[in-house]
RNA sequence: GGGCUCGUAGCUCAGUUGGUUAGAGCGCGUCCCUGAUAAGGACGAGGUCGUACGUUCGAAUCGUAUCGGGCCCA
C-alpha cells in the first residue's frame, strides 16, 4: 500500500519550509515601470555619476562618436537599431572600466526640412526673407531634436542629452568653416562648370545621396547623324578599295532626346566591331552585334551588311547634327557597350557625368542650353526655346522625323534617377559648382611628399582602420576609388553658406584667412550673419583685402554647403572642440549605407584637415526587413512603428530583440516577432526572480560556504565562470546576438531546467543554515549578481530593477546604487581539470538517461512525480563509484527523484548505468519534502518524515 | 548593368582546418506538477543545409553557374 499523506499535515509542514520570498515582482509591467526608472536615473544624474566614477579609471576613455540622424519625424526602427547597438556597446565599455562620454547629435540643415517648411508656408514663402525662412527651418529642426531626444531617452539610451551637438548650432557651424579653411589653404577647392544632378522642381543641384532610382517609361529614339564625308566613310569600310556616294549616317540611341541639342560628339569603343549597313538607298553605321536587334525595330526595311571595321577606325570622322548647324566627331569611350542601343553613344558633355569626362579629355565645351527651371535657353534651336525638357522630347522626335533622321522611336522602361523629395525625375545640367579635388596632390606643413585626398584616404582606410564586419574595408575602398570630385555647393537657403565673396569682375575672394574671418563671425552670431551682415562686417574691419577687391563692392556667394560636408566635419566640431572627448574616435557605428555617406564623408574632411581618419574602427549594421527578407515600407502589415512598440511592450523588449539578431546582415522584424521577445524577457526575469527569492536569508559575508568540485554547485559555478568569459568575449567582439543567446540559454537551461530545479529540495527543506543550503546559496548569489550585470547593457531597465532587489551585494558593488555603475563580473578563478569536466558531463548524460526512463514510467505506469522514484547507479569501478558518491543527494535531485542508491553492475556495458524505479509501493513518502525514501519514519517523534526533515523541524523548534 | 553582401528546422542562431544518423534555444504539440504558480518540469514532431553541376573516397563546409533577398552605385 502506498502511504498517503493527510492534507492537514501538508499545511502544517509548509510553515516549516524556507519558501522563496522576494519583492521583485514576477510581472514586469515595463510600460509603466520604465518611465519611472528613467525619471529616477535623471534625478540621480546617472550619466554624470558614471563619468565621474570612471574619471580616475586606469582604462582611460573610450569614445563612440554618434552619427547625427536627420532632425525630422519620429524615430523609426532604423534609429532604434542604431542607437540601441551604440548604447549596449557603450554600456559594456563603461562596465569594463572605460570612461565613455557620449554626445548624441543631429543633422539639422538640409533640403528635407526646407521642403517641409516650403509646404507649410505655401505662397507666403515668396514674401519672406531668406533669414525668416531659415528661422522657420531652425524652429522645425529644434522641435524634432526635442521629440527624438525624448524618444531615444525612453529607449534607455544614456548620453549627454542636455547638450547634444547640432549641425546648425553656431559653434558647430564655425567649426565646419575651420575645416573648409584648411581645404582652401591646401588648394583643393575649385569652382567649375559641371553637369550635376539637377532637381528642376527645387531648382537645385542634388547630391548623389539625394537621388532615388525608379523604373519609368521614357521615349527612346534611334537617330541618324549624317556623315560629313560619306565617300571617306565608305573608304574606311572598304579598306580604300571601293568608292560610293551612298549617303551614310551614324546611328545613335538615346533615352533622353532633350539632350540632343547639346550633342557635341559620338562615342564608340575602340575594340567593338561596327558594321556599315545598307538599306533603302542609304547606309548606317552601328555595332555589328546590334544590327539584328536594331533592325528588328524596322521590319519594313530590307538591310544588308556591307562591311565591318573596328571602332578605332572610325575615330575622328565627322558628322553633321541633324537639326543644328554644327559638326561633331567620333570619339572613343571605355564605357560604350553592345548590350543595348547601337554601340554609338550620343555624347553631351553638359548633360552627363561620363559625357563630361569624355568632353574634358577631347577638349569639348561643357555645353548645356537648359536653364535652372528646366527650360531651354536662347542658344537652343528655336523650336524648343523656352520649352521644358519634358515638353521638348516629343518636339525633338517630331523634328527628327521631319528631317528623315528618326530611324525608330521606342518606349522604354528603365531605371532613372529621381529627386528623393519631390519624387520627380532629375536632369543633368551644367552649372557653376564648388568642388573639392580628389586627385590633386598636396602636402601638410613639414611633409616631404605631396599626396592626393583619394590616395591619403585609401591609405588610411587600408592601414589604420578596423572594420566590423571586415568586408566594410573593401566596400569603402571601392567607393573611394571611383568617387568623383566632391561637389560641395547647393543652391538652397537652409544650410551653411559657402563663405566666398566676389568682386565686380566676378572674381572670388576665397582664402584661408577669409574663411576663418567668417568662421569667427559665425561662432558669435551663427550663420544667419551671412544674410544680415555686410561683407565688411563679415570679414572684420582689419581684414587685409587683396588688390582688386574693394570692400564696398563685394558680393556674397549664394550657395550653401552640401549637408554632408557639415555632418562629415563633426569629428572637428565635436571631438576636437569638446576637450573631454578624444580624437580620433574609437568607434563609428552606423548602417551599412553610411559607407558611402557619413563614413566616407567624415573620412575625407578629416583626411584633408588632419591627414588621418577620424575613427579607429568602423562598425556597420544592416537594415530592418520584413520576415520574408524583403524591404519594408510604411504601408506593410509588418511595418514596425518603433515608438508604438515601445509603448506596447517596453523598451527592454525592443532592445532585447535588437540584440538577438546578427546585425551584420539584414534584421527581419515584424510586430509579431517583437512580441515573442516579451516571452524571452519574462523567462530571464523569472530566472533572476527565482535566484533572488531563495537568497532572502543569505548574506555572503557571513553565510558563504566553500564550493566543492564534486557537486552540482561546483558544476554550476564552473558553468557560470564559462558564461562570464564567453559573454565578455562576445561583447568585446560586438557579437551581441551571441551575448543574448548565451545568457538566455543559461537562464532557460542551466539555471531554470537543471540547477535551480535540482536545488529546490535543499533550499526549501534543509535547515536554513545547513551547509548544503548555504553552499547552494553561495553559488546562486554569485550567479544572480553576475547575470544581472551581464544583462545590464541590454536590459537596462529590468537589470537595474533586479539590482535594487539584490540584498547584500558584493563589497565592491556596495556603493553602486545602479547596476550601471558597476563593473563586469569576473570568473571565480577556480581551475577546472579536464577530468572534472568529464565527470560533470557524465552526470549530465546519466541525468538525460534517467529523465527518459522517468518519462517512460510516467507514460506506462502513471508515475507522475519524479519524487516517487528512486535512481540506482550501477558501477563496478570502485574509484568511479567513490567519485560519484561524493555528489550525495545531488544525484537524486538532479533528476528530481526522491532517493538514489548504488549497486554492483552485473552486466557488461558502460562504466555506469542508471536505472529509475517506481517506489510508490515500496517506500513511504515524507510529508514535508514529498520525497519517497526508505528512512521515512526513522524518527519516532516525526513518523511521517524522513530523517533529514525530522532533524530540520526539530532544529526550528529550538 | 556594376561593387559589396546574405540565403541551415515556423523564428533567432551554432556548425572548428570538408569526415560517422546536421545541433541549440524559442515557438508548436502531448503530458506532468501545483511549495518559482498569470510560474516550473518532461517528452515529442519539425531541416534533401536556396537550386544545379563540379572537385573529392567523402561537402552545409571548396569551385562554377543559377535563383531569390539586402545595401550602395549606374
Coordinates of C-alpha atoms in Angstrom, one line a residue, chain A residues 117-126:
Chain A
X117 CA 8.7 74.5 -44.5
X118 CA 8.0 75.4 -48.1
X119 CA 5.0 73.2 -48.0
X120 CA 3.8 74.7 -44.7
X121 CA 4.3 78.2 -45.9
X122 CA 2.8 77.8 -49.3
X123 CA 2.5 81.1 -51.2
X124 CA 3.6 83.1 -48.1
X125 CA 7.1 81.9 -48.8
X126 CA 7.6 84.5 -51.6

